Short mmCIF file of C-alpha atoms and ligand atoms in Angstrom, two decimals:
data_model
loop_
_atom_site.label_atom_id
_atom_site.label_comp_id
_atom_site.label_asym_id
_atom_site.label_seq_id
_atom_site.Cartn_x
_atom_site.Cartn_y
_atom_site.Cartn_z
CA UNK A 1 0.00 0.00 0.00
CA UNK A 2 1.19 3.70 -0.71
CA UNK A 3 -0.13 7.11 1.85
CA UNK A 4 0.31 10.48 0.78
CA UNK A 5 -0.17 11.33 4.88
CA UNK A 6 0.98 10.05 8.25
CA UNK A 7 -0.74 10.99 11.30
CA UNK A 8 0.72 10.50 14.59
CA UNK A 9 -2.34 10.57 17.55
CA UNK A 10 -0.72 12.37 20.67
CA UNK A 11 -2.90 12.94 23.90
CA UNK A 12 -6.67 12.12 24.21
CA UNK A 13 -9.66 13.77 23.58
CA UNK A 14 -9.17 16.20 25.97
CA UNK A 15 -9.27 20.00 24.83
CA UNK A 16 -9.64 23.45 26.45
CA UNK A 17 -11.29 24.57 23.81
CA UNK A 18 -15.20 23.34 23.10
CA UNK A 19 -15.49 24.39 19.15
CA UNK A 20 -19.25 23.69 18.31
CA UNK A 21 -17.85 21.48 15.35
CA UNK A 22 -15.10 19.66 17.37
CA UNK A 23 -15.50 15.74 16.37
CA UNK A 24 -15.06 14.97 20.29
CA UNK A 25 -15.00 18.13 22.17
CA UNK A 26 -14.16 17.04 25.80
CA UNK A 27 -13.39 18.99 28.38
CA UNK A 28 -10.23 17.57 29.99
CA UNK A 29 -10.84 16.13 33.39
CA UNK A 30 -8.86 13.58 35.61
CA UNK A 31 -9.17 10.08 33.30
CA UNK A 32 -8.56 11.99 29.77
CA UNK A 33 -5.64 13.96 31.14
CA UNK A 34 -4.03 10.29 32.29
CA UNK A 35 -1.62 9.97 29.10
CA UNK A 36 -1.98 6.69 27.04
CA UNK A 37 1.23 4.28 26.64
CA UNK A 38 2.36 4.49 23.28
CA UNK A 39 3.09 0.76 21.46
CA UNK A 40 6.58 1.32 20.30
CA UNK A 41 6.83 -1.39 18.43
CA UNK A 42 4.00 -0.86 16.09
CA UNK A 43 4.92 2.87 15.71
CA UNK A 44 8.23 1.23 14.11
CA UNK A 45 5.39 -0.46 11.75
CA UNK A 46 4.02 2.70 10.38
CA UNK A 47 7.22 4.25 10.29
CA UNK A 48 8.44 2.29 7.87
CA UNK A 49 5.32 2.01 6.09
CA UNK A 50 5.16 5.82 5.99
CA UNK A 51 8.89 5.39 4.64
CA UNK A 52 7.93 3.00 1.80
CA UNK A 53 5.64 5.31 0.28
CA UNK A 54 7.90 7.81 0.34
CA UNK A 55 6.03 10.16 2.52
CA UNK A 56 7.41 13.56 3.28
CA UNK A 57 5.69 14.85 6.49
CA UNK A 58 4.67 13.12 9.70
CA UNK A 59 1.93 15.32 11.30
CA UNK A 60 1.49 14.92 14.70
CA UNK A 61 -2.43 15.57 15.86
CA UNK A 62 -5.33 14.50 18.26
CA UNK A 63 -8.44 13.90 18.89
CA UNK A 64 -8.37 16.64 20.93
CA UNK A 65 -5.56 19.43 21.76
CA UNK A 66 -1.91 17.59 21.88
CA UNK A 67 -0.28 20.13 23.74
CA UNK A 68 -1.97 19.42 26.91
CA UNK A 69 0.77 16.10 26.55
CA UNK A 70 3.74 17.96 25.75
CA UNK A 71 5.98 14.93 27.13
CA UNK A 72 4.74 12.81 24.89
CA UNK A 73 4.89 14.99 22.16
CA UNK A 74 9.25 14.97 23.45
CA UNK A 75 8.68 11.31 23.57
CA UNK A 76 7.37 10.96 19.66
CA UNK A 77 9.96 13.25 18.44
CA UNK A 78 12.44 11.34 19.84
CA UNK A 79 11.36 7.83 18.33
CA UNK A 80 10.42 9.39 14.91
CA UNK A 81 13.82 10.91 14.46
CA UNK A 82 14.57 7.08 13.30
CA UNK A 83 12.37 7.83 10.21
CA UNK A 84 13.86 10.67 8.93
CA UNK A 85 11.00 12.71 7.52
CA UNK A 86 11.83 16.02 6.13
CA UNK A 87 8.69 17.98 7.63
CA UNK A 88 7.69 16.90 11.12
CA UNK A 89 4.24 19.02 12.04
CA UNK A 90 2.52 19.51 15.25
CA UNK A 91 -1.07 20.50 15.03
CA UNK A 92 -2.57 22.66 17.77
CA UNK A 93 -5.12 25.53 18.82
CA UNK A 94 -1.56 26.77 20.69
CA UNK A 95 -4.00 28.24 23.59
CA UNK A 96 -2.46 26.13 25.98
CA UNK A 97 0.84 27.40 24.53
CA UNK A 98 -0.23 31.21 24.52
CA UNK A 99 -1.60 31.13 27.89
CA UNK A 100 1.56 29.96 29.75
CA UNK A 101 4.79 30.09 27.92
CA UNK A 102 6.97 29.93 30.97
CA UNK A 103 5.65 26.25 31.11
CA UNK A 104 5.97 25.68 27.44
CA UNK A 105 9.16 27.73 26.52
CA UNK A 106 11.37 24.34 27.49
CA UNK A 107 9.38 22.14 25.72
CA UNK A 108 9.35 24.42 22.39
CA UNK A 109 13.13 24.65 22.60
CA UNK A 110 13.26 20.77 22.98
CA UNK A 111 10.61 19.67 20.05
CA UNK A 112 12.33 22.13 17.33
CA UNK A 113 15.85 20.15 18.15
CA UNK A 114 14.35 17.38 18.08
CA UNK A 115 12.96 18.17 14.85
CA UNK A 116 9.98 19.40 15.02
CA UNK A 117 9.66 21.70 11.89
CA UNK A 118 6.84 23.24 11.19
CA UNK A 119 3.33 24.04 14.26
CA UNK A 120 0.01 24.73 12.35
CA UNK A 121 -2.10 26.77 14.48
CA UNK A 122 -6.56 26.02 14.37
CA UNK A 123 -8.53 29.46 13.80
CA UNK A 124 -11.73 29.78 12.51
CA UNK A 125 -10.40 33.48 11.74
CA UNK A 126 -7.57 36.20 12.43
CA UNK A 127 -10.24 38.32 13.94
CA UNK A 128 -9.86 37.97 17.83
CA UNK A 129 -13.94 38.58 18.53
CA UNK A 130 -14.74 35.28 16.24
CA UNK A 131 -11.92 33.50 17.64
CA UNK A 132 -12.76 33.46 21.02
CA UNK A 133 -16.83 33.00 19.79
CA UNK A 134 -15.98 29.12 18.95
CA UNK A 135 -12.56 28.46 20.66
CA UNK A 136 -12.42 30.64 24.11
CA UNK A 137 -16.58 31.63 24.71
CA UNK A 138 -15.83 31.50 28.86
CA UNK A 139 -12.97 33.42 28.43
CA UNK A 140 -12.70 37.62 28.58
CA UNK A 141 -10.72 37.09 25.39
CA UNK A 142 -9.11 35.44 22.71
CA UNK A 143 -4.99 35.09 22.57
CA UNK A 144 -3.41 37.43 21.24
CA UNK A 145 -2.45 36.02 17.84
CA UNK A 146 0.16 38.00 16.56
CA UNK A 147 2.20 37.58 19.48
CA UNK A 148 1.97 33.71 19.43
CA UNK A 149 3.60 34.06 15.86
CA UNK A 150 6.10 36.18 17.00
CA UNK A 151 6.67 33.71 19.68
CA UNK A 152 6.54 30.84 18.00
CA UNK A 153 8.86 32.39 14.91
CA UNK A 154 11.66 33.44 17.96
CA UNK A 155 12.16 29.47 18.43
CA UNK A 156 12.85 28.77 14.13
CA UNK A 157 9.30 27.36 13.72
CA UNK A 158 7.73 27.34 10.32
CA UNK A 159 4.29 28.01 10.92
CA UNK A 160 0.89 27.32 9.27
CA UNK A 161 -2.41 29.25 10.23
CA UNK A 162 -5.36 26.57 9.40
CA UNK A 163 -8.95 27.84 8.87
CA UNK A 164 -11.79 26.20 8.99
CA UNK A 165 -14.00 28.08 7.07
CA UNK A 166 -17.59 28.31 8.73
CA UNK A 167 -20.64 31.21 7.88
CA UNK A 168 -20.27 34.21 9.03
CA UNK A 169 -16.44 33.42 10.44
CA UNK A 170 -14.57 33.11 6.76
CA UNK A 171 -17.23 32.53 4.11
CA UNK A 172 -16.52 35.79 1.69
CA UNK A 173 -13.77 36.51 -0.69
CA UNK A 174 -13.47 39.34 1.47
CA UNK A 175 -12.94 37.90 4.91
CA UNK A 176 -10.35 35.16 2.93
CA UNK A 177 -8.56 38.34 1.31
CA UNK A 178 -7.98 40.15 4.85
CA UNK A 179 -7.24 36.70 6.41
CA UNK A 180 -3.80 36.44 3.46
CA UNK A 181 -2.94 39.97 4.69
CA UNK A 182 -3.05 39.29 7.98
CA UNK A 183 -0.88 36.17 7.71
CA UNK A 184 1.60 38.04 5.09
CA UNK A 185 2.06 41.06 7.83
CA UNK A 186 2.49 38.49 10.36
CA UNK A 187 5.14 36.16 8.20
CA UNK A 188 3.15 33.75 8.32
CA UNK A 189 4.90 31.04 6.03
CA UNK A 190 1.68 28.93 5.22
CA UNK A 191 -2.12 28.80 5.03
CA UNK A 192 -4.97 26.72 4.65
CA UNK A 193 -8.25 27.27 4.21
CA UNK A 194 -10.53 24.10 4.62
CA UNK A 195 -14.31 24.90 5.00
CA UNK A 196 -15.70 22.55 7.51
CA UNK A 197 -16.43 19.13 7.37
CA UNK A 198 -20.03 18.15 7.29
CA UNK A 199 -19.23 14.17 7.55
CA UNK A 200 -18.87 11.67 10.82
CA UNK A 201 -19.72 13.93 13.53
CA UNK A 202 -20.87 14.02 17.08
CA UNK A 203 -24.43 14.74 16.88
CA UNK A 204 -24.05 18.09 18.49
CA UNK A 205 -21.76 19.22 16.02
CA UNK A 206 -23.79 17.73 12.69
CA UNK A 207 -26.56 20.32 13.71
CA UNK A 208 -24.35 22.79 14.12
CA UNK A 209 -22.31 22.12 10.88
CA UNK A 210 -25.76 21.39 8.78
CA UNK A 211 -26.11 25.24 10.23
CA UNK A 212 -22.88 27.01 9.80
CA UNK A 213 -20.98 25.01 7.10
CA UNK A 214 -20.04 27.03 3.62
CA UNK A 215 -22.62 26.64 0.69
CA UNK A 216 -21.13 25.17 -2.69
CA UNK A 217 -21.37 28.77 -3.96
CA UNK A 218 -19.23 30.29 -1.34
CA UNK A 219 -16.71 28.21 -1.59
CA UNK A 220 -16.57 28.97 -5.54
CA UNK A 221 -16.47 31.86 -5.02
CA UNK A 222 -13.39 31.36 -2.36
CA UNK A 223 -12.01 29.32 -4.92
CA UNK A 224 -12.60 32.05 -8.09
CA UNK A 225 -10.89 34.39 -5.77
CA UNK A 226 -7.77 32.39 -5.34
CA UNK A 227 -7.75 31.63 -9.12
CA UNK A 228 -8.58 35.34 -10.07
CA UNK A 229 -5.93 36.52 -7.55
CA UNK A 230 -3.28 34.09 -6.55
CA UNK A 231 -1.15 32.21 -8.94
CA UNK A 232 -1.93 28.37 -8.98
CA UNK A 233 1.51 26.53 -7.41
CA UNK A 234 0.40 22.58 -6.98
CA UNK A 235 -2.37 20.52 -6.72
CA UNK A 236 -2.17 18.11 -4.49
CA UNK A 237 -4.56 15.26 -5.71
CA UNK A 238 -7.39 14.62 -3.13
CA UNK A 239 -5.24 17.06 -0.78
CA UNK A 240 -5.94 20.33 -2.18
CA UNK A 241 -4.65 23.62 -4.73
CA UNK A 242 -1.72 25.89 -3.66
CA UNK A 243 -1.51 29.07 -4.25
CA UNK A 244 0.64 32.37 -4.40
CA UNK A 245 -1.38 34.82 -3.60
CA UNK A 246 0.65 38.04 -3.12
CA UNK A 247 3.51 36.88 -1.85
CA UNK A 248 1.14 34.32 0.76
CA UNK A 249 1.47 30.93 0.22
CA UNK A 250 -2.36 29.37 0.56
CA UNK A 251 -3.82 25.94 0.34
CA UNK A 252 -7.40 25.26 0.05
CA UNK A 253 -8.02 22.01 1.36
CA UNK A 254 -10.85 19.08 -0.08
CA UNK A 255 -12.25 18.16 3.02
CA UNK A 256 -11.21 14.87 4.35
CA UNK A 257 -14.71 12.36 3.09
CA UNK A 258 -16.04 9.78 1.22
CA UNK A 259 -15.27 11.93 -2.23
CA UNK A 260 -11.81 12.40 -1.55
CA UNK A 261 -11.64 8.29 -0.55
CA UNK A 262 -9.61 6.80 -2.98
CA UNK A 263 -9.60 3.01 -2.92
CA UNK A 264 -6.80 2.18 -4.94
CA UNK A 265 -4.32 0.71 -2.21
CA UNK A 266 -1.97 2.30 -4.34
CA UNK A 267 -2.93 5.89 -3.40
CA UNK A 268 -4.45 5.54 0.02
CA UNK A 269 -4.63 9.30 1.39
CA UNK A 270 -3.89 8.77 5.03
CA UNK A 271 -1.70 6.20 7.21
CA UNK A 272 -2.62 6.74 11.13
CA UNK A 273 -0.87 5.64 14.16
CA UNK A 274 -2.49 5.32 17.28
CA UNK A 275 -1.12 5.12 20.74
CA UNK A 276 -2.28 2.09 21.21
CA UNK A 277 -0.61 0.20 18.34
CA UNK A 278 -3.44 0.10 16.00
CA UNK A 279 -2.49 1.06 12.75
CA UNK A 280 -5.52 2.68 10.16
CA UNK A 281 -6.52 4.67 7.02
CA UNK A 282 -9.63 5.91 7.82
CA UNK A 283 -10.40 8.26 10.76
CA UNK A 284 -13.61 7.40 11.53
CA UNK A 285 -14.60 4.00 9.71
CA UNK A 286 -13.81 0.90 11.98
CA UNK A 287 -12.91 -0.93 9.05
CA UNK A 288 -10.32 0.63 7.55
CA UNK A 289 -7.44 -1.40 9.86
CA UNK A 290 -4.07 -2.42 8.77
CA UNK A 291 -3.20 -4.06 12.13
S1 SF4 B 29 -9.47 23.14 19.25
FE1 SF4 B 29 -9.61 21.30 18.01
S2 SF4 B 29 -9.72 19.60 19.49
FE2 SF4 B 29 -10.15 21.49 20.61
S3 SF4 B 29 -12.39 21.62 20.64
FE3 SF4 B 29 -11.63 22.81 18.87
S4 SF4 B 29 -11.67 21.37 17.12
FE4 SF4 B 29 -11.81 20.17 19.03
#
């Protein structure tokens, strides 16, 4: 079999954040906080399945917010060194991170010599107001964004700012436009825009989503805006279409479902390691197990 993706589960589904389309959206509490063992042996499995198909980033994500296990994040780093992928990502709403950097500072140091290259940071917007509508609504305010760049830029990060693209958060040309500027002023060296994904959700959230997800005419008209003014850079088959867009590199992302399900085994989209040795290509359907 051949992946185009490897994803590394860190942590549990523990998150401080409660977004309303969140596939598990846990608040953490003592049992989710416990960290799982990780099965070694099998991550030696996917690693050099990953390897065979000549994958070029390991991303390492969650079910929930991986930062809230930064040990274990140390701990992957370490054993996927082995592997030697060029891009080794960490994906995270970085609140945890922006809220107490004395604790974190160490740990940031530690993962970008241990390889960690690039962090892609969840938004749902750069405008603090909507941020802090889905990820911080308890909280007097959002994080302050710009300075988490900054931050995260001082220790040689690469960084990505990931949208999902909801109504009334990032559903105009004109919202995606400002969002590009913002990232270009901030040096931000990536972006993705992926409206959200209305498949295998938690009740709760499929409401929400039938509610607040993009229509096929605004994302055309995302997508004319992008072809009208970016430059097209790649397309990623059943990934998504880079762009240049003034200097700002930007990906718009195919949502991760059944139409982007490919099932050649030669061009399976995503190889997933779990802590607990299981091995998968799907996310959410049982049966797609390797071991
Ligand atoms: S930040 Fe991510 S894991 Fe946390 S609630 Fe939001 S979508 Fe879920």
């Amino acid at each position: 079999m051949k992946f185009k993706m490897f994803s590394v589960v860190v942590g549990t589904e523990a998150c401080i954040a409660s977004c309303p389309f969140c596939v598990s959206g846990v608040k953490p509490n003592k049992e989710n906080l416990q960290e799982i063992n990780i099965n070694w042996r099998n991550l030696k499995i996917a690693g050099n399945l990953a390897n065979r198909s000549d994958i070029d980033t390991v991303m390492l994500t969650s079910r929930g917010e991986p930062t809230l296990f930064p040990n274990q994040i140390t701990e992957y780093l370490k054993h996927l060194k082995e592997f030697r992928f060029p891009f080794v990502e960490l994906q995270s709403n970085c609140i945890p991170i922006a809220l107490n950097k004395e604790k974190y500072e160490n740990y940031l140091k530690e993962w970008y010599n241990e390889g960690l290259t690039t962090i892609t940071i969840s938004v749902v917007s750069h405008i603090p107001e909507v941020n802090k509508k889905v990820y911080m609504p308890q909280n007097k305010s959002y994080i302050d964004l710009p300075d988490l760049i900054k931050y995260l830029h001082g220790f040689g990060f690469s960084l990505r700012l990931t949208c999902v693209c909801c109504k009334d958060m990032m559903d105009t040309p004109e919202k995606v436009d400002e969002f590009i500027k913002f990232a270009k002023q901030n040096k931000v060296e990536q972006v993705t825009l992926r409206p959200v994904n209305d498949e295998f959700r938690r009740q709760s959230a499929t409401d929400w989503i039938k509610e607040n997800r993009l229509t096929d005419n605004e994302k055309e008209k995302i997508k004319e805006y992008l072809e009208n003014n970016g430059t097209k850079l790649l397309e990623l088959e059943r990934i998504g279409t880079i762009y240049d867009v003034n200097g700002q590199n930007v990906c718009i992302s195919l949502p991760l479902n059944k139409n982007t399900r490919d099932t050649s085994p030669e061009n399976a989209r995503n190889l997933i390691f779990f802590q607990d040795g299981h091995i998968r290509y799907e996310w959410e359907m049982e049966g797609g197990i390797l071991l």
